[in-house]
Each structure stands twice: as C-alpha cells, then as structure tokens.
mmCIF file of N, CA, C and O in Angstrom:
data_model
loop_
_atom_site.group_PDB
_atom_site.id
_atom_site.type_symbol
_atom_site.label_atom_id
_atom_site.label_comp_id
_atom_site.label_asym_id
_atom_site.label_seq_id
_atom_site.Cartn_x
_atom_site.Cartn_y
_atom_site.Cartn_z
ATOM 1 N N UNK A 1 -39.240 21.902 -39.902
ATOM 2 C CA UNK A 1 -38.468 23.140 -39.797
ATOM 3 C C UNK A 1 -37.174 22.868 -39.036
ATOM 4 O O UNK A 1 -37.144 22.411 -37.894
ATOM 5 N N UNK A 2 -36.263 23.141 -39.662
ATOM 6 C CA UNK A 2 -34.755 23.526 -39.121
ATOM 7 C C UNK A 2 -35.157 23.680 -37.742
ATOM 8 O O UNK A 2 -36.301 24.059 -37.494
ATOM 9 N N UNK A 3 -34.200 23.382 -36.672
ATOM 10 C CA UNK A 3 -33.837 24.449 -35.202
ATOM 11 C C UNK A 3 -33.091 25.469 -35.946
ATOM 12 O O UNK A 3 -32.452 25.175 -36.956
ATOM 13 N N UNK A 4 -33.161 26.789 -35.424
ATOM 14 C CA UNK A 4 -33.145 28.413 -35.308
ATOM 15 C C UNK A 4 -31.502 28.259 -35.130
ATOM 16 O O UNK A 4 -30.723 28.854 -35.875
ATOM 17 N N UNK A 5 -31.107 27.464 -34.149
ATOM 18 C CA UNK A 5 -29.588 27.826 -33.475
ATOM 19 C C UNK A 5 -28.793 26.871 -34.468
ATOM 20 O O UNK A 5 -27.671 27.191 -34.861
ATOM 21 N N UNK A 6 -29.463 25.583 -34.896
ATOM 22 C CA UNK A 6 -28.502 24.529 -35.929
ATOM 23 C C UNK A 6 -28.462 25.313 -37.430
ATOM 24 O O UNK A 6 -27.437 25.057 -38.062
ATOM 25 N N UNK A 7 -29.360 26.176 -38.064
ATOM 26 C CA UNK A 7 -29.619 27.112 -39.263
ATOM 27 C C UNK A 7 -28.639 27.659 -39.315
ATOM 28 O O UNK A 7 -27.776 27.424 -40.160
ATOM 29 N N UNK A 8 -28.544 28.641 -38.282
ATOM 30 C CA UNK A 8 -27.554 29.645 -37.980
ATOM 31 C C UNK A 8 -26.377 29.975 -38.301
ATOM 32 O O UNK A 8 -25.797 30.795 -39.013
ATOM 33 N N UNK A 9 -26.062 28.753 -37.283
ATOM 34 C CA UNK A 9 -24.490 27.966 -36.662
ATOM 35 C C UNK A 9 -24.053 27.431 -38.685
ATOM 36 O O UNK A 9 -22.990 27.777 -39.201
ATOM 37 N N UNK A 10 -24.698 26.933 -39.144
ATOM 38 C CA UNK A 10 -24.624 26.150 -40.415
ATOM 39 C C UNK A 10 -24.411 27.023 -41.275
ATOM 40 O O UNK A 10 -23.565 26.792 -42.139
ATOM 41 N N UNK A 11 -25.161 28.322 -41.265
ATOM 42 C CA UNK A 11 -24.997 29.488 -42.477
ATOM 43 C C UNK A 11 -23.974 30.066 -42.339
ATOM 44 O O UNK A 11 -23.209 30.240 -43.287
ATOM 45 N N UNK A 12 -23.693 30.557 -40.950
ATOM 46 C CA UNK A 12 -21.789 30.854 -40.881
ATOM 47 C C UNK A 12 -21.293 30.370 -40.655
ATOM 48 O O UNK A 12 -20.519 31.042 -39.974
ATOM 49 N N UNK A 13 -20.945 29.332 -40.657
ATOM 50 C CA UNK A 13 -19.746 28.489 -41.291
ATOM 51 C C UNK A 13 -19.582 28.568 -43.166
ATOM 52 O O UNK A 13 -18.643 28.919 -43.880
ATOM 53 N N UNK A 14 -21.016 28.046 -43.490
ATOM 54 C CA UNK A 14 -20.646 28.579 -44.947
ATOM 55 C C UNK A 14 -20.663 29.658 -45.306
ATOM 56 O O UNK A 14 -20.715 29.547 -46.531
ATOM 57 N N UNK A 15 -20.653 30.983 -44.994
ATOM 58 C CA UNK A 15 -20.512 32.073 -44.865
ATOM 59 C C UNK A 15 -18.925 32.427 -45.010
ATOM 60 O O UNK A 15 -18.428 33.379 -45.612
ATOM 61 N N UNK A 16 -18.245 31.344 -44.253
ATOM 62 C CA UNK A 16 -16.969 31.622 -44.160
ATOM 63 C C UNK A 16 -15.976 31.013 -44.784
ATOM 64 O O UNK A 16 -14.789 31.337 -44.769
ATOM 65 N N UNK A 17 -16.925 29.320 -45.834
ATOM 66 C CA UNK A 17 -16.045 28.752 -46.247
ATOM 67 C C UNK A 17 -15.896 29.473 -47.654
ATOM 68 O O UNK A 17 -14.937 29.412 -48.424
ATOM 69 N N UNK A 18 -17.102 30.181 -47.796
ATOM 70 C CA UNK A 18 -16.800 30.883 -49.025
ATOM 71 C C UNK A 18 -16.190 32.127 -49.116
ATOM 72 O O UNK A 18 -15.545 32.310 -50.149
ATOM 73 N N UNK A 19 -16.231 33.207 -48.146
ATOM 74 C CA UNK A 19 -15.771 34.352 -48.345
ATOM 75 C C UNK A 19 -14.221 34.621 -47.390
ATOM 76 O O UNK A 19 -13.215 35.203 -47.795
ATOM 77 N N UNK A 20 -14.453 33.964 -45.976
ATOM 78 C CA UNK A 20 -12.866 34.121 -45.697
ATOM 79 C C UNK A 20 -11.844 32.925 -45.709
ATOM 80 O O UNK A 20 -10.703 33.369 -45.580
ATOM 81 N N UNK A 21 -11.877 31.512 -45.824
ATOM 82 C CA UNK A 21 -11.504 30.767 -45.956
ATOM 83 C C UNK A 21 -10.151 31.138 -47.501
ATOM 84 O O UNK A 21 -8.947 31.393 -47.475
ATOM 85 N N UNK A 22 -10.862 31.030 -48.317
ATOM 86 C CA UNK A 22 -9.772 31.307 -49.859
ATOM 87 C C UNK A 22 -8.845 32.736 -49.653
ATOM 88 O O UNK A 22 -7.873 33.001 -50.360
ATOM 89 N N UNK A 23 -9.345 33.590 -48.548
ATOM 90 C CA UNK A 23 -8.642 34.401 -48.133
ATOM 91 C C UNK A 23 -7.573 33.991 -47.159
ATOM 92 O O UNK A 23 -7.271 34.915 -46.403
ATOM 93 N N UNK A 24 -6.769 32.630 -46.916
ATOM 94 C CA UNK A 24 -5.833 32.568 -46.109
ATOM 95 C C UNK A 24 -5.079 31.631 -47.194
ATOM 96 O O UNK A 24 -5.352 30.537 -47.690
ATOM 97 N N UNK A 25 -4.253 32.337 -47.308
ATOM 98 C CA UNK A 25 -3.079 31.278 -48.749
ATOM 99 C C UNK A 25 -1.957 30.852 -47.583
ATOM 100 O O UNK A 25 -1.390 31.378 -46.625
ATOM 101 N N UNK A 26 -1.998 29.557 -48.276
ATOM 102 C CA UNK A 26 -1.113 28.748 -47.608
ATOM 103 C C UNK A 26 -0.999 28.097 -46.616
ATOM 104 O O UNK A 26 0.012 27.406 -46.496
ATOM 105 N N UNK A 27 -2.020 28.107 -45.565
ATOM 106 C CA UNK A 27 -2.828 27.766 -45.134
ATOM 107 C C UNK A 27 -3.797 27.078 -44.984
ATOM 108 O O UNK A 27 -4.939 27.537 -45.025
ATOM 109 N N UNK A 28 -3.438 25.478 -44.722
ATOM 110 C CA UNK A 28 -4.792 24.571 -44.575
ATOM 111 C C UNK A 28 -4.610 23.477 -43.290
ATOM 112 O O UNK A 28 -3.783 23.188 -42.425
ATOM 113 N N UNK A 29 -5.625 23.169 -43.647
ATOM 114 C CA UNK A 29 -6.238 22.339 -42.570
ATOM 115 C C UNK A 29 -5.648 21.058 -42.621
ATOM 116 O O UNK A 29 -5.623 20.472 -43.704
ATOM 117 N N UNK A 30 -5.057 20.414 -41.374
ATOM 118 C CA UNK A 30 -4.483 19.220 -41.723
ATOM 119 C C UNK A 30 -5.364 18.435 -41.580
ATOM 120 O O UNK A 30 -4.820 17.342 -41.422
ATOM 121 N N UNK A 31 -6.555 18.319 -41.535
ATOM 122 C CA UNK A 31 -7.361 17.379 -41.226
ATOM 123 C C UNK A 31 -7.990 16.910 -42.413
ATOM 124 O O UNK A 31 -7.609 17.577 -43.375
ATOM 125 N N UNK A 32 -8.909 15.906 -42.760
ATOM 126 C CA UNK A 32 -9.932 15.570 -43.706
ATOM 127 C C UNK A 32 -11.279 15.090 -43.040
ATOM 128 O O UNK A 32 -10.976 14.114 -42.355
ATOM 129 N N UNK A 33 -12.474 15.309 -42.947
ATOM 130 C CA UNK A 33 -12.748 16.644 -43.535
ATOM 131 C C UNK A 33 -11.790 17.911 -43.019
ATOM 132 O O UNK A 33 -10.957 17.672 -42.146
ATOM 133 N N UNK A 34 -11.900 19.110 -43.504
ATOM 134 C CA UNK A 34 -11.043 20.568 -43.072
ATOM 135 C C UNK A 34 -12.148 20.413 -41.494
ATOM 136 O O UNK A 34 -13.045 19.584 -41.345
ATOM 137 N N UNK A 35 -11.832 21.193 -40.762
ATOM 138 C CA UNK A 35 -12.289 21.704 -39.774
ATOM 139 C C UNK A 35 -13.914 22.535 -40.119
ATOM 140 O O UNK A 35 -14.835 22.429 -39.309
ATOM 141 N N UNK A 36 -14.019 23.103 -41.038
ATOM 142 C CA UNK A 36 -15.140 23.690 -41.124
ATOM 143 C C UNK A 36 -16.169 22.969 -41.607
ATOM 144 O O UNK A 36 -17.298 23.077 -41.128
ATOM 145 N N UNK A 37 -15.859 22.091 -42.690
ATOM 146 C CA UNK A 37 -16.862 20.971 -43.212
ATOM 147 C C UNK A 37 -17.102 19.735 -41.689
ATOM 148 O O UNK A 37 -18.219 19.277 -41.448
ATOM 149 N N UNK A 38 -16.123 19.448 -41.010
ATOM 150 C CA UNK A 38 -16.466 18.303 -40.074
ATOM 151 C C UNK A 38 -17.617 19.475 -38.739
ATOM 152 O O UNK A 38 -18.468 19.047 -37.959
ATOM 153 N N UNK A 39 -17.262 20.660 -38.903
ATOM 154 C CA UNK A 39 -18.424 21.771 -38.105
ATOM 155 C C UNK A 39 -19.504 21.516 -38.258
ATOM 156 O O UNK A 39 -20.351 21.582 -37.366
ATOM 157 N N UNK A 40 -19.759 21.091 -39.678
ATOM 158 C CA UNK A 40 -21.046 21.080 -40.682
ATOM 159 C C UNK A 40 -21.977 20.082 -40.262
ATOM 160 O O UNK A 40 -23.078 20.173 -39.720
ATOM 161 N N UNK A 41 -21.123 18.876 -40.720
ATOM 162 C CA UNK A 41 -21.331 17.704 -40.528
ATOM 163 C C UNK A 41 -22.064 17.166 -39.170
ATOM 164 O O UNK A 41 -23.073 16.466 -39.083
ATOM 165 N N UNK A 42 -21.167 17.761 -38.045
ATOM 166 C CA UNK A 42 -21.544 17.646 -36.887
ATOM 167 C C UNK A 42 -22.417 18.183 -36.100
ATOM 168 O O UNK A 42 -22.827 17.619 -35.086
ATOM 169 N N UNK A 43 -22.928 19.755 -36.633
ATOM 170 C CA UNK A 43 -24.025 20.049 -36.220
ATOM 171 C C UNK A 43 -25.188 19.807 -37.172
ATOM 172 O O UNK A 43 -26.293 20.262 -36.874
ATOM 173 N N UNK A 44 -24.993 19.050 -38.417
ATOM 174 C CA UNK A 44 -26.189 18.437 -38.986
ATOM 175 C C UNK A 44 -26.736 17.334 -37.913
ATOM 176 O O UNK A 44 -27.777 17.347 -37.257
ATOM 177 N N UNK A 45 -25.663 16.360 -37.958
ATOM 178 C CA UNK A 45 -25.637 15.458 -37.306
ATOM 179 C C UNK A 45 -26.200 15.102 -35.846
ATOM 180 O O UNK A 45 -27.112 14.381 -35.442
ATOM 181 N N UNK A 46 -25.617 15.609 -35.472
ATOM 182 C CA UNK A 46 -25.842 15.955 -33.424
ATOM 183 C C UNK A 46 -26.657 17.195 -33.052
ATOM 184 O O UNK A 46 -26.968 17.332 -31.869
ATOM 185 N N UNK A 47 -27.066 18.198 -34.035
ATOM 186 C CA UNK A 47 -28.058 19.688 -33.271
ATOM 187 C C UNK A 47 -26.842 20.977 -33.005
ATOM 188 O O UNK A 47 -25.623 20.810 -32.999
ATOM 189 N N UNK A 48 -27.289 21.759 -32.878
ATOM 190 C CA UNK A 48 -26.612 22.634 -32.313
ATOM 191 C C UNK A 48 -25.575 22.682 -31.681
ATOM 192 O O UNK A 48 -24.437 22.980 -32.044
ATOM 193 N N UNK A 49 -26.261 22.166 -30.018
ATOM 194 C CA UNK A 49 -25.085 21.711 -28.601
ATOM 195 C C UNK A 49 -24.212 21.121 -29.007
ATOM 196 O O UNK A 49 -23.212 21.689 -29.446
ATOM 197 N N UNK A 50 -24.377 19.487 -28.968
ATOM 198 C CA UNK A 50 -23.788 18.349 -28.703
ATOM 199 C C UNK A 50 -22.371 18.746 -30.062
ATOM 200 O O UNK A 50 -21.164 18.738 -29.821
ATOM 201 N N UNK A 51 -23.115 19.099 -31.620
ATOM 202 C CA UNK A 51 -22.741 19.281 -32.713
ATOM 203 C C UNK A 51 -21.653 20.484 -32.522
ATOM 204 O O UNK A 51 -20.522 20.146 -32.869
ATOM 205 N N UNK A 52 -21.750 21.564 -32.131
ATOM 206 C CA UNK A 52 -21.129 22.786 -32.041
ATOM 207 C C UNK A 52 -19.527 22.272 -30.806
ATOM 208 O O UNK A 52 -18.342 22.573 -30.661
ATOM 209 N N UNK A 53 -20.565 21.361 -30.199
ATOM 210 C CA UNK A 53 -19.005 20.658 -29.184
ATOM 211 C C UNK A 53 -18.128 20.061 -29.685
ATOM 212 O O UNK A 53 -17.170 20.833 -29.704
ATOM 213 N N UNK A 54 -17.957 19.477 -29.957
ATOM 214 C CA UNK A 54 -17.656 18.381 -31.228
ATOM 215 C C UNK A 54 -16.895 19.520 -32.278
ATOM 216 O O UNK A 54 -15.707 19.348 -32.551
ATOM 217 N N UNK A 55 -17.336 20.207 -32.613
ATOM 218 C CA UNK A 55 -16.454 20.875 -33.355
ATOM 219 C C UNK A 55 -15.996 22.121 -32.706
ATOM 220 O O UNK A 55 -15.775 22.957 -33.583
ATOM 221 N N UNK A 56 -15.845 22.421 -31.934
ATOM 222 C CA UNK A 56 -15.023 23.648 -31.190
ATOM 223 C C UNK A 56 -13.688 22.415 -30.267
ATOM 224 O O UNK A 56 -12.505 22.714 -30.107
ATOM 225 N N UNK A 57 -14.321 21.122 -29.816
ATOM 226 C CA UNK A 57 -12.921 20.095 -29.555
ATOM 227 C C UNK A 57 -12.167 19.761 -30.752
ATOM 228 O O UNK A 57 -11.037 19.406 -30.416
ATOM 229 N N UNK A 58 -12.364 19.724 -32.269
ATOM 230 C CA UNK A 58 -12.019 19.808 -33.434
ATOM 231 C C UNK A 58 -10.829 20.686 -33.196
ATOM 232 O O UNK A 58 -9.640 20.541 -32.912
ATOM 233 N N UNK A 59 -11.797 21.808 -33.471
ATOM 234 C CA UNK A 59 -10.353 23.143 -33.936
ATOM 235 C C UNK A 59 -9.424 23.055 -32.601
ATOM 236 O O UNK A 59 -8.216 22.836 -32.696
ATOM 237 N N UNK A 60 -9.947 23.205 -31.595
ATOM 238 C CA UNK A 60 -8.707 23.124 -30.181
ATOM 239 C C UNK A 60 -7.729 22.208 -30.864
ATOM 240 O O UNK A 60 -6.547 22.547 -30.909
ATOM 241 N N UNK A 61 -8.303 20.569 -31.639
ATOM 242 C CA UNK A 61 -6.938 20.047 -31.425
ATOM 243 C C UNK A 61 -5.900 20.485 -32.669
ATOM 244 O O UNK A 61 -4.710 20.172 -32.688
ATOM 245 N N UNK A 62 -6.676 21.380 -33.849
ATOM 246 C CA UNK A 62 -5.997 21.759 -35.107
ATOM 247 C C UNK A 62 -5.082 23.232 -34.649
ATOM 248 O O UNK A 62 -5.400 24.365 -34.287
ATOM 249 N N UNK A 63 -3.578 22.379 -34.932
ATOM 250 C CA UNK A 63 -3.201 23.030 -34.288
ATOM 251 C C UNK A 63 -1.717 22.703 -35.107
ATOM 252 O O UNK A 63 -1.715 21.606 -35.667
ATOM 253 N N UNK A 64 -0.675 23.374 -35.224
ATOM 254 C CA UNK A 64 1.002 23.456 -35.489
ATOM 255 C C UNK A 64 1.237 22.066 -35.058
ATOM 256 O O UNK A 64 1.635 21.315 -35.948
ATOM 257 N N UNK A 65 1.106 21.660 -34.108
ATOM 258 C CA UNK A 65 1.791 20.186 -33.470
ATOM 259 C C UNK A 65 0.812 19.280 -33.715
ATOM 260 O O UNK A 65 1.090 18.159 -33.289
ATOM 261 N N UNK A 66 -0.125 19.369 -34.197
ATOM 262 C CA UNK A 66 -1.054 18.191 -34.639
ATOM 263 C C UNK A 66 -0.349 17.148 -35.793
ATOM 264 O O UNK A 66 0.711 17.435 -36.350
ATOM 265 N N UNK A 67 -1.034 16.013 -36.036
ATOM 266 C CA UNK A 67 -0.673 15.297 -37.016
ATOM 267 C C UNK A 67 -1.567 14.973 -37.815
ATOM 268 O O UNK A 67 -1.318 13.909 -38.381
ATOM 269 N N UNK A 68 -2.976 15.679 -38.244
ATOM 270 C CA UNK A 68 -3.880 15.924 -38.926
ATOM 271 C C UNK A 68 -4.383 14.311 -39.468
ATOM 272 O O UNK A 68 -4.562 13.367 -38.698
ATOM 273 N N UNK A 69 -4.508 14.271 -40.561
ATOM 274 C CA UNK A 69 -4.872 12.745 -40.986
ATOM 275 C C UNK A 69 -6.675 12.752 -40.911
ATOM 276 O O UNK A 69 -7.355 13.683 -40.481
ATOM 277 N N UNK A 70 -7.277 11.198 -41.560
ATOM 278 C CA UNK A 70 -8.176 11.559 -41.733
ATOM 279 C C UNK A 70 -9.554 11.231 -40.125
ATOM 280 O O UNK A 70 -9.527 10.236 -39.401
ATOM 281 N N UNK A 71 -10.518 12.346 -40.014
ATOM 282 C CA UNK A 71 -10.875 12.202 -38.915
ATOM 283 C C UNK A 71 -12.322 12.645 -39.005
ATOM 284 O O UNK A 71 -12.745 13.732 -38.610
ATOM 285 N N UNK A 72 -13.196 11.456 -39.701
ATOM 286 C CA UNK A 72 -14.757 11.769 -39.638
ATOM 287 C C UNK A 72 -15.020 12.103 -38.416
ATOM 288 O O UNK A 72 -14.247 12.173 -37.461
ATOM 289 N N UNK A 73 -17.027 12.470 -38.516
ATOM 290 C CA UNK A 73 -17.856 12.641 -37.510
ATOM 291 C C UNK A 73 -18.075 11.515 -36.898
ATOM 292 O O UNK A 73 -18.373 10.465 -37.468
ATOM 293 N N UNK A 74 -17.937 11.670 -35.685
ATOM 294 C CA UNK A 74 -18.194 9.709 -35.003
ATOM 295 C C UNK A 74 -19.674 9.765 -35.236
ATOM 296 O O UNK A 74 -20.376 8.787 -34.979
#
C-alpha cells in the first residue's frame, strides 16, 4: 500500500497537470523535467518529506532569472 501523504501529494499534482496547467498560455517551465513532473518523480522517489523538499527547492529556484536547462531527480 501507497503512504496516505505520498498518494495524495501525487494526485494533486496530477490534478493540476491536467486541469490548470493548459490553462496558463505562454507560459512554461524552463526546466526539463517541467517542475510538476520532477514533483512527481521526487516524491515517488524519496516519500513524501524528503520528496515534497526537493520539489518545493525546485519551484523556489523556477523563476524569471533562472536559466532553466535540463535538471533530473538526483
């Protein structure tokens, strides 16, 4: 069985890559993966905590002055 908090965390995100994500035109992610898939990834990966950290230091650095490029899950 899944952890309760890694399920969750995982369903909204895709929750959002499908319904508000295509709702921002013009608008993307300079990164590869996007920010929401490396979310994914990382709380598959690492659990909840460790995973959810990891990607909330993600989006902090996605940002106007970033230089995006490509940036797997360590």
């Amino acid at each position: 069985m899944k952890e309760p908090g890694k399920f969750v965390m995982i369903r909204g995100i895709r929750l959002y890559q499908k319904y508000l994500s295509p709702l921002k035109r013009g608008v993307r992610c300079p990164y590869l993966p996007t920010c929401s898939q490396y979310a994914v990834e990382a709380i598959e990966k690492y659990g909840a905590v460790k995973g959810g950290l990891l990607a909330s230091w993600r989006i902090l650095r996605c940002n106007p002055l970033s230089h995006g490029g490509i940036d797997p899950v360590p």
